[in-house]
Every structure is written in structure tokens, then in C-alpha cells.
XYZ file of C-alpha atoms in Angstrom:
524
model
C -17.382 64.021 -278.958
C -17.433 63.329 -275.182
C -14.159 65.205 -274.996
C -15.841 68.301 -276.412
C -18.613 68.245 -273.812
C -16.043 67.948 -271.010
C -14.089 70.927 -272.373
C -17.221 73.067 -272.388
C -17.925 72.141 -268.788
C -14.411 73.126 -267.824
C -15.169 76.831 -268.188
C -18.215 76.580 -265.941
C -21.707 77.820 -266.649
C -21.812 79.771 -269.884
C -23.648 83.000 -269.094
C -24.939 85.623 -271.517
C -24.111 89.321 -271.614
C -25.903 92.005 -273.604
C -24.518 94.102 -276.423
C -25.296 97.436 -274.756
C -24.009 96.639 -271.267
C -27.233 97.583 -269.515
C -28.067 94.298 -267.765
C -27.280 94.144 -264.065
C -25.617 90.759 -264.427
C -25.114 88.016 -267.017
C -27.887 85.433 -267.348
C -27.892 81.710 -268.237
C -29.093 80.359 -271.581
C -32.537 79.525 -270.204
C -33.092 83.123 -269.068
C -31.687 84.598 -272.291
C -34.083 82.503 -274.371
C -37.079 83.439 -272.226
C -36.200 87.160 -272.214
C -35.539 87.322 -275.959
C -34.408 90.940 -275.864
C -32.133 92.130 -273.061
C -33.067 94.974 -270.734
C -32.236 98.297 -272.382
C -32.716 96.967 -275.904
C -29.467 95.026 -276.283
C -29.030 91.505 -277.640
C -27.636 88.537 -275.736
C -24.356 86.844 -276.662
C -22.534 84.066 -274.767
C -19.647 85.066 -272.544
C -17.602 82.144 -273.850
C -17.409 80.318 -277.164
C -16.396 76.663 -277.311
C -13.634 75.424 -279.595
C -13.944 72.440 -281.932
C -11.047 70.748 -283.691
C -11.456 69.915 -287.373
C -11.541 66.228 -286.470
C -14.384 66.837 -284.030
C -16.338 68.760 -286.646
C -15.761 66.140 -289.341
C -16.832 63.341 -286.991
C -20.273 64.960 -286.672
C -21.123 63.476 -290.075
C -21.363 60.050 -288.411
C -24.266 61.250 -286.255
C -27.926 61.888 -287.121
C -28.638 65.606 -287.402
C -30.433 65.797 -284.039
C -27.355 64.414 -282.301
C -25.103 66.874 -284.125
C -27.258 69.691 -282.823
C -27.209 68.272 -279.295
C -23.415 68.030 -279.438
C -23.090 71.708 -280.344
C -25.564 72.790 -277.656
C -23.668 70.837 -275.019
C -20.456 72.470 -276.197
C -22.052 75.873 -275.617
C -22.827 74.606 -272.112
C -26.555 75.215 -272.252
C -27.889 75.027 -268.688
C -30.174 72.036 -269.255
C -29.296 68.393 -268.556
C -27.633 66.484 -271.390
C -30.501 64.000 -271.587
C -33.008 66.875 -271.862
C -30.993 68.446 -274.699
C -30.969 65.086 -276.506
C -34.726 64.740 -276.036
C -35.487 68.242 -277.299
C -33.289 67.839 -280.368
C -34.952 64.535 -281.238
C -38.298 66.343 -281.187
C -36.915 69.273 -283.187
C -35.348 67.339 -286.057
C -37.330 64.242 -286.926
C -40.253 63.375 -289.154
C -41.367 67.016 -289.142
C -38.762 67.383 -291.920
C -39.267 65.710 -295.292
C -35.807 64.130 -295.336
C -33.800 62.439 -292.610
C -30.811 64.497 -293.786
C -32.739 67.557 -292.475
C -30.697 70.013 -294.586
C -29.095 68.134 -297.504
C -26.481 69.629 -299.811
C -26.853 69.583 -303.599
C -23.707 70.200 -305.653
C -24.181 72.156 -308.872
C -20.554 71.597 -309.867
C -17.387 70.498 -308.089
C -16.963 73.804 -306.275
C -20.516 75.184 -305.940
C -22.738 73.580 -303.316
C -26.269 74.469 -302.239
C -27.266 73.954 -298.599
C -31.008 73.253 -298.722
C -32.436 74.703 -295.534
C -36.079 74.433 -296.556
C -37.092 70.828 -295.884
C -39.068 71.655 -292.735
C -42.844 72.057 -292.329
C -43.059 75.601 -293.767
C -40.515 75.146 -296.589
C -38.179 77.924 -295.417
C -34.857 78.029 -293.585
C -36.570 79.526 -290.540
C -37.800 76.012 -289.698
C -34.235 75.025 -288.873
C -34.413 77.335 -285.856
C -38.129 77.537 -285.202
C -38.707 73.822 -284.845
C -35.982 73.984 -282.190
C -36.543 77.270 -280.329
C -40.074 76.441 -279.081
C -38.786 73.185 -277.597
C -36.025 74.990 -275.723
C -38.283 77.904 -274.822
C -40.763 75.595 -273.078
C -37.983 73.635 -271.387
C -36.293 76.857 -270.269
C -39.558 78.202 -268.834
C -40.087 74.966 -266.927
C -36.519 75.051 -265.612
C -37.062 78.589 -264.332
C -40.366 77.587 -262.727
C -38.649 74.655 -261.046
C -36.085 77.090 -259.636
C -38.847 79.390 -258.396
C -37.785 82.152 -260.792
C -40.915 82.255 -262.957
C -44.646 82.433 -262.224
C -46.212 83.796 -265.407
C -46.966 82.854 -269.009
C -45.686 84.381 -272.242
C -46.835 86.217 -275.328
C -44.460 85.845 -278.260
C -44.622 88.820 -280.643
C -42.991 88.303 -284.024
C -42.453 90.748 -286.869
C -41.943 88.895 -290.127
C -40.879 89.689 -293.667
C -42.567 86.469 -294.718
C -40.967 83.226 -293.570
C -40.300 83.732 -289.852
C -43.966 84.297 -289.098
C -45.300 80.986 -290.353
C -42.312 79.087 -288.982
C -42.859 80.639 -285.537
C -46.602 79.969 -285.659
C -45.978 76.363 -286.606
C -43.393 75.905 -283.875
C -45.374 77.503 -281.033
C -48.965 76.593 -281.897
C -50.762 74.906 -278.984
C -47.657 75.165 -276.784
C -48.501 75.264 -273.085
C -48.133 78.633 -271.359
C -47.429 80.546 -274.566
C -49.452 82.669 -276.959
C -47.985 83.890 -280.218
C -48.920 86.891 -282.347
C -47.343 87.544 -285.756
C -47.244 90.837 -287.653
C -46.483 90.994 -291.393
C -46.409 93.952 -293.810
C -49.742 94.235 -295.605
C -49.077 93.527 -299.295
C -45.389 92.887 -298.578
C -45.342 89.080 -298.629
C -46.135 86.542 -301.323
C -49.593 85.014 -301.724
C -48.275 81.683 -300.497
C -46.593 83.271 -297.461
C -49.755 85.181 -296.549
C -51.941 82.098 -296.866
C -49.512 80.063 -294.786
C -49.922 82.547 -291.932
C -53.617 83.372 -292.061
C -54.640 79.697 -292.264
C -52.571 78.652 -289.240
C -54.352 76.330 -286.844
C -53.941 76.380 -283.078
C -55.867 77.934 -280.195
C -53.023 80.203 -279.046
C -52.176 82.036 -282.280
C -53.000 85.417 -283.829
C -51.929 87.073 -287.091
C -52.107 90.749 -288.068
C -51.334 92.481 -291.336
C -49.624 95.822 -290.655
C -49.813 98.950 -292.792
C -46.277 99.730 -293.965
C -43.193 97.680 -294.771
C -41.233 95.125 -292.746
C -39.033 97.743 -291.111
C -42.207 99.433 -289.823
C -43.333 96.093 -288.358
C -39.977 95.326 -286.798
C -39.467 98.816 -285.401
C -42.967 98.820 -283.915
C -42.431 95.455 -282.212
C -39.029 96.532 -280.868
C -40.590 99.640 -279.355
C -43.329 97.568 -277.744
C -40.623 95.423 -276.161
C -38.934 98.565 -274.861
C -42.144 99.937 -273.298
C -41.713 99.267 -269.577
C -45.177 100.531 -268.674
C -46.813 98.123 -271.131
C -44.732 95.238 -269.815
C -45.809 96.048 -266.258
C -49.453 96.239 -267.350
C -49.323 92.842 -269.067
C -47.697 91.245 -266.069
C -50.067 92.877 -263.583
C -53.344 92.396 -265.462
C -52.690 89.249 -267.504
C -49.722 87.552 -265.752
C -48.036 87.529 -269.147
C -44.564 88.665 -270.223
C -43.504 89.452 -273.768
C -40.789 87.468 -275.511
C -39.474 87.159 -279.038
C -38.984 84.454 -281.631
C -37.218 86.752 -284.091
C -33.522 86.278 -284.684
C -32.859 88.832 -281.944
C -33.426 85.806 -279.659
C -30.217 83.825 -279.137
C -32.366 80.690 -279.143
C -33.018 81.400 -282.828
C -29.382 81.968 -283.664
C -27.727 78.932 -282.066
C -29.619 76.377 -284.243
C -28.280 78.255 -287.258
C -24.734 77.945 -285.950
C -25.361 74.197 -285.846
C -26.171 73.828 -289.538
C -23.173 75.872 -290.630
C -20.918 73.555 -288.610
C -22.764 70.440 -289.762
C -22.622 71.405 -293.439
C -18.830 71.413 -293.388
C -18.849 67.890 -291.946
C -21.226 66.842 -294.725
C -19.017 68.278 -297.463
C -15.990 66.423 -296.120
C -17.933 63.163 -295.713
C -19.144 63.433 -299.309
C -15.596 63.935 -300.586
C -16.372 67.435 -301.822
C -13.865 69.136 -299.491
C -10.681 67.861 -297.888
C -10.765 67.982 -294.083
C -9.230 71.247 -292.918
C -9.476 72.960 -296.306
C -11.414 76.226 -296.202
C -14.737 76.959 -297.815
C -16.498 80.253 -298.435
C -20.142 80.698 -297.472
C -22.593 82.934 -299.338
C -25.800 83.940 -297.589
C -28.758 85.930 -298.948
C -28.918 88.481 -296.181
C -31.634 90.659 -294.683
C -31.627 90.707 -290.890
C -28.018 89.409 -290.678
C -28.849 86.391 -288.496
C -27.955 83.615 -290.939
C -24.607 85.071 -291.921
C -23.823 85.933 -288.291
C -24.411 82.271 -287.417
C -21.854 81.346 -290.080
C -19.427 83.802 -288.424
C -19.934 82.091 -285.052
C -19.404 78.711 -286.728
C -16.108 80.047 -288.027
C -15.124 81.298 -284.570
C -15.636 77.897 -282.938
C -13.392 76.168 -285.457
C -15.249 75.499 -288.714
C -12.828 76.071 -291.630
C -14.801 78.900 -293.176
C -12.742 81.575 -294.886
C -14.794 84.345 -296.483
C -18.397 85.191 -295.680
C -20.218 86.576 -298.702
C -23.096 88.889 -297.891
C -25.589 88.846 -300.753
C -28.066 91.733 -301.025
C -30.908 92.547 -303.360
C -31.692 96.152 -304.361
C -32.086 96.993 -300.656
C -28.301 97.024 -300.463
C -27.715 98.719 -297.120
C -25.579 95.817 -295.836
C -23.492 95.673 -299.000
C -22.841 99.402 -298.748
C -21.969 99.073 -295.068
C -19.510 96.233 -295.618
C -17.899 98.139 -298.476
C -17.757 101.578 -296.813
C -18.168 101.244 -293.035
C -21.190 103.564 -293.133
C -24.694 102.301 -292.332
C -26.995 104.935 -293.765
C -30.742 104.659 -294.277
C -31.413 108.380 -293.869
C -32.176 108.899 -297.544
C -32.529 105.326 -298.750
C -35.610 104.204 -300.633
C -37.200 100.940 -299.588
C -37.500 98.746 -302.686
C -39.956 95.893 -303.181
C -38.058 93.034 -304.822
C -38.659 89.452 -305.978
C -36.915 88.365 -302.741
C -39.227 89.938 -300.122
C -37.713 88.235 -297.075
C -34.589 90.328 -297.733
C -36.479 93.600 -298.151
C -35.054 95.004 -294.937
C -33.224 98.239 -294.178
C -32.663 97.804 -290.412
C -30.666 94.607 -289.889
C -31.023 93.773 -286.215
C -28.287 91.164 -285.893
C -25.620 93.489 -287.215
C -25.558 94.811 -283.650
C -24.294 91.450 -282.397
C -21.690 91.275 -285.143
C -20.338 94.731 -284.364
C -20.270 93.935 -280.657
C -17.992 91.001 -281.428
C -15.806 92.880 -283.911
C -15.221 95.783 -281.501
C -13.932 93.409 -278.840
C -17.344 93.610 -277.132
C -17.395 97.383 -276.706
C -20.909 98.020 -275.356
C -20.354 101.767 -275.271
C -19.590 101.883 -278.980
C -22.624 99.749 -279.791
C -24.899 101.954 -277.674
C -23.663 105.043 -279.506
C -24.066 103.571 -282.974
C -27.538 102.204 -282.245
C -28.553 105.585 -280.808
C -27.295 107.297 -283.975
C -29.182 104.810 -286.128
C -32.387 105.476 -284.188
C -32.029 109.259 -284.116
C -30.083 110.102 -287.285
C -30.845 106.984 -289.337
C -27.127 106.433 -289.909
C -23.818 105.647 -288.235
C -20.215 105.019 -289.239
C -17.919 102.564 -287.484
C -14.338 103.448 -286.554
C -11.398 102.462 -288.776
C -10.321 99.482 -286.661
C -13.803 97.972 -286.630
C -14.181 98.516 -290.358
C -10.852 96.750 -290.946
C -12.142 93.757 -288.977
C -15.314 93.711 -291.066
C -13.216 93.597 -294.211
C -11.058 90.750 -292.907
C -13.944 88.287 -293.113
C -16.778 89.753 -295.179
C -17.234 90.616 -298.813
C -20.515 91.906 -300.166
C -22.317 92.580 -303.398
C -25.878 93.209 -304.507
C -27.819 92.387 -307.643
C -30.812 94.069 -309.182
C -34.232 92.555 -309.657
C -33.720 91.712 -313.323
C -30.481 89.850 -312.586
C -32.211 87.907 -309.827
C -34.849 86.609 -312.231
C -32.329 85.956 -315.011
C -30.275 83.896 -312.560
C -33.224 81.593 -311.816
C -33.590 80.824 -315.526
C -29.842 80.448 -316.099
C -29.329 78.005 -313.232
C -32.312 75.912 -314.376
C -30.920 75.804 -317.934
C -27.332 75.067 -316.879
C -27.846 72.814 -313.854
C -31.482 71.618 -314.030
C -31.987 73.124 -310.565
C -34.771 75.538 -309.701
C -33.853 78.319 -307.260
C -36.131 80.566 -305.284
C -35.435 84.315 -305.712
C -33.488 84.654 -302.431
C -31.142 81.814 -303.289
C -30.794 83.287 -306.779
C -29.492 86.494 -305.209
C -26.880 84.493 -303.304
C -25.895 82.439 -306.351
C -25.380 85.532 -308.502
C -23.361 87.314 -305.808
C -21.229 84.210 -305.221
C -20.398 84.098 -308.919
C -19.451 87.780 -308.837
C -17.134 87.741 -305.809
C -15.854 84.166 -305.407
C -12.211 83.237 -305.317
C -10.527 79.836 -305.382
C -12.331 78.220 -302.449
C -15.396 76.012 -302.841
C -18.558 77.993 -302.103
C -21.496 76.840 -300.001
C -24.645 78.793 -300.863
C -27.355 78.967 -298.212
C -30.653 78.189 -299.939
C -33.306 79.723 -297.759
C -36.649 78.756 -299.309
C -38.295 76.309 -301.672
C -39.060 77.902 -305.041
C -42.800 77.233 -304.621
C -43.081 79.919 -301.937
C -42.454 82.533 -304.654
C -44.149 81.115 -307.714
C -45.117 84.498 -309.194
C -41.512 85.625 -309.567
C -40.287 82.180 -310.558
C -42.856 82.297 -313.375
C -41.588 85.736 -314.406
C -38.055 84.350 -314.466
C -38.945 81.334 -316.574
C -40.869 83.439 -319.104
C -38.393 86.355 -319.313
C -40.846 88.870 -317.894
C -39.611 92.082 -316.319
C -39.620 92.137 -312.498
C -42.509 94.588 -312.251
C -44.345 93.309 -315.307
C -47.899 92.114 -314.792
C -48.416 88.399 -315.197
C -50.578 87.365 -318.165
C -54.229 87.629 -317.183
C -54.761 83.874 -317.285
C -51.773 83.355 -314.967
C -52.611 86.250 -312.652
C -56.032 84.686 -312.100
C -54.430 81.558 -310.630
C -54.007 81.058 -306.922
C -50.475 80.566 -305.617
C -51.079 76.817 -305.457
C -52.397 76.682 -309.013
C -49.456 78.723 -310.260
C -47.033 76.329 -308.592
C -48.720 73.421 -310.335
C -48.310 75.217 -313.668
C -44.608 75.806 -313.007
C -44.184 72.164 -311.992
C -45.746 71.070 -315.298
C -43.526 73.420 -317.306
C -40.260 72.519 -315.580
C -40.815 68.951 -314.451
C -40.030 70.077 -310.887
C -42.902 68.339 -309.134
C -41.432 68.568 -305.657
C -43.968 71.098 -304.345
C -44.208 70.400 -300.590
C -47.569 69.088 -299.407
C -47.929 71.958 -296.929
C -47.837 74.455 -299.786
C -49.879 72.447 -302.281
C -52.866 72.232 -299.903
C -53.166 75.906 -298.924
C -56.104 76.671 -301.209
C -58.267 74.255 -299.273
C -57.410 75.785 -295.893
C -59.816 78.382 -294.414
C -58.410 81.836 -293.657
C -58.745 82.564 -289.925
C -57.209 86.041 -289.714
C -57.925 89.209 -291.703
C -57.299 92.143 -289.319
C -55.112 95.010 -290.591
C -53.582 97.384 -288.020
C -51.385 100.487 -288.041
C -47.668 100.192 -287.314
C -47.437 102.586 -284.351
C -46.738 101.320 -280.851
C -50.208 102.134 -279.517
C -51.926 100.146 -282.275
C -49.693 97.103 -281.814
C -50.107 97.187 -278.037
C -53.891 97.485 -278.324
C -54.002 94.538 -280.736
C -51.830 92.453 -278.419
C -54.044 93.213 -275.424
C -57.177 92.302 -277.339
C -55.549 89.017 -278.272
C -54.707 88.256 -274.636
C -58.282 88.980 -273.565
C -59.642 86.445 -276.033
């Protein structure tokens, strides 16, 4: 893999441009990670993508996961020394995961494989990026300080639909020079997810419930980031700048590219796929980051053919991929058994469209303006054709999601969480001849209430039996484990009932309320 590192160096420092063309000049990886969101609201993407041969990808299987990740980062020519990258990856992917494989693959049959991305400390796929991003964030900040380009600290603001929040809190807690505040929709996450967040330890953390849904949270946070006066006030009065740990931050996306590349190497090493033969990848999709990372993995040489976008009843992405129109102007937000996908505004689609238009910042600016003002946009015919070249999409309803959990347990003795069930069902609906890799994004025990409904053939909105409804999330998981024999409930979830809740504040979703809450946190 030395050859790959040399090739990356050959094109010089890999700088980052923004999707709306409003930055004065490209910035290095370290600056892109620290900034999170580009000036003018755009998202950072690398000017250059490396190129791996199939042999280089397959040979990754010989390396521990941390070294695979370091190899990919060096190929992207991250502006940190090689030995620093190695050190940070060793910290990111070690005994903080419950298996040395980090993200093992379970095969349900000879052509259906499940990539388990939930073996990290919070039992969700967000750990794959958020055990890594804080390491590189701190190292990037130090590199900028060493260059005399930074003299302040940071406040990370994160809007979460459930999993990102706890993963970000866990990654950044007690980090030097950083405070982190997480906002989640009040009543819009599972009991386990809520408890994971409000019981978080660490002196530099804060959690708020927000009135409204996830889109309200995310939109409010984005508008705070775009408020220049507020940014100036924070810097002047607190010597603090805002940054993001959401998937709008390239530092969140690149670790996801790694596991999509690595998973192909694993399939070949296990004899499940012949080297060079294509696979399809199916991703349960909300904010479009995970599936976009698979697209980047494909661009750098991973033999991925079709990307399957799996939606729940909030099917805005499925409709977009099938029609070219992104329209939320008259679309009802639906609460589903897969709450981390209950999203109508998919932020990372902006990056994908930037790439598919040949990096046309003007087009992106126009479409994002239309989405903000009219709540809809339609891409041109050429861009839509490019979407259709790589993506297929389907959605399933809530009842099918739950039925899929029960069916897969009966047929394969494998217990899915509701998000992975969405992906499994969509993969079965749209698959062709290629083997399919399904991204499994959470351990089932994060969503015990809906797993119980699935196992007992209850309707999605049906109340749980009184005796079951009276159980805590931890107690319900224990009941499910007894009924199914699946006693693999992660320790971090099983112990939540004994953890004291530290945060209970509920705030409104408007910019003023979020900014006031953030300032109060910084004054603490």
C-alpha cells in the first residue's frame, strides 16, 4: 500500500472546495474539519479523489481495521503526518469496539450480507465516524494552532435524530478545547436513545430536547451556523467558534468511505465475492451521508455497482431518485419505527448533486435556494440521468418494516433493528443478480419497543400491553432477549437504568432559542 500513498502525494496537497462556490479559496483537510460548514452554507468536498486498484483494495483485508483506515486517509492526502494519522486511527478503532473486527459481516445466505456497523460504544453506526472525528478534530485544531492560524476554542452543535447525538457526546466528552451541545426532537427518539444522551458523563457536554421534529432541529442548527452576528459575538465574548459533528462535516463522511472500501476487501477475503466482481450496496437512508460514502467508495475504485436507497414512509429520497423532483412542500412528516430515518431534508444530497452535476456550484446554489424558499426543486435532465445510472430506490411502510424483523428472525435466526429491516426489505424488492451488502446501522436493542411489536405481530401504532409498556427500555430488552435467545445486549445499553439523568431542558426550535441555550451553556 506504500505505492498508494506515493500516488496520493503526487497530486500535491488535497484541498477542499465548497458546494456553493462561496469560499474565497480552497482549504486543507484540517481547516475543513474545524469549520464543519463552509462559508455561505455550502459543504466541503475534496478537490481530488485518489484511485485504488482492486488488488490494493483486496490487500486491505490483511491489515487491522485501524491500519485500513489510515491507508485510506493517507490516500486522500490528509494534511497531517503519516505517523499522526496512524496514531489517531489506533485510538479510534481499538478496544472501544466490542470486536477486533470493528465492523464484521454476517452472511444470511450466499448473496445477502449484513455489514454490522454497531459494535462501537453507543451501538450505532455513527460510532464508526464519531470515534474517529473527535481525534482528527483535536489534531487538526492543534495543527492550526501550531501554524498560528487558530487562537480560540470550539462549541460543537449537533442536531440528532437519535444516534448521532450520543455518538458525538461519547466521542467529544472531556476533549480539550471543545464543548459539545446536542439537540434532539422531544418525543422523537426511542427511550433508549434518550437515556443514552441525557445520562452522558463529561464536564463539557450539554443536551437539549427541542419542540418539533428532527428537521426542525436540523434547520434551526443550520441557521445558527449561518448567523454571522452570533458567530462574531461568540468569538468576541467567549473566544469560541461553532463547528459541527453532523454528517455535513467531511470529517464525519471520510470514515464512512473507509468502511465501504474495507467491507469489499472482507467479502473477498472470506470467499464470498470474487476479486473484481461487483456488489450492490443497500443503505437505510435519512440524511444521505452513509449512501454518499458508498458512492465515494465506488468512485475511488471499489467494485460497487448499484446503490440502493432504502426509505421508510418518509420517502422523499425515494421519490427524488425515481422522479428527479425533491418536494417537501406538501409532504407530511411521519413517525415510524425507524426514527433515525425520519428526515425530510437530507443534507448530504447537496454533496451528491454537486458531484453529479460536474461540480456546478451555481446549480447547487439555485436548488438549495428553491428548497429553502419553495420547499422543492427539480434537477435538470442530465443530472437526473446520472442519478439513475447508479441509484435505485424504494420505500416500505411501517407494517412491512415490522413484518420483516419477524421474517428474518424466523428464516435466518438473525434479529434486525427497524432501520436495517427497512434496508433488507428494499434490497429484496429491487435486487438483481449481484450479491448485496446491507448496511446495518444499529443494534436491535436500541429500538426494543418496535422489535417487540414485530415479534408479537402488533400493529406499528398499537399500544404495547400494559405490563410491557410499564417496563423500562432496559427491562424490555431483557424480555426480548429471553424470548428470542438473543442475549447480546451491549453493556452500555443494559446499564442505562442505573445511570442518573443529567439533562432535562426542553427548548423551542427557533434560532433565537437555540442561540440563547448555547450561550447559557458557554457561560456555565
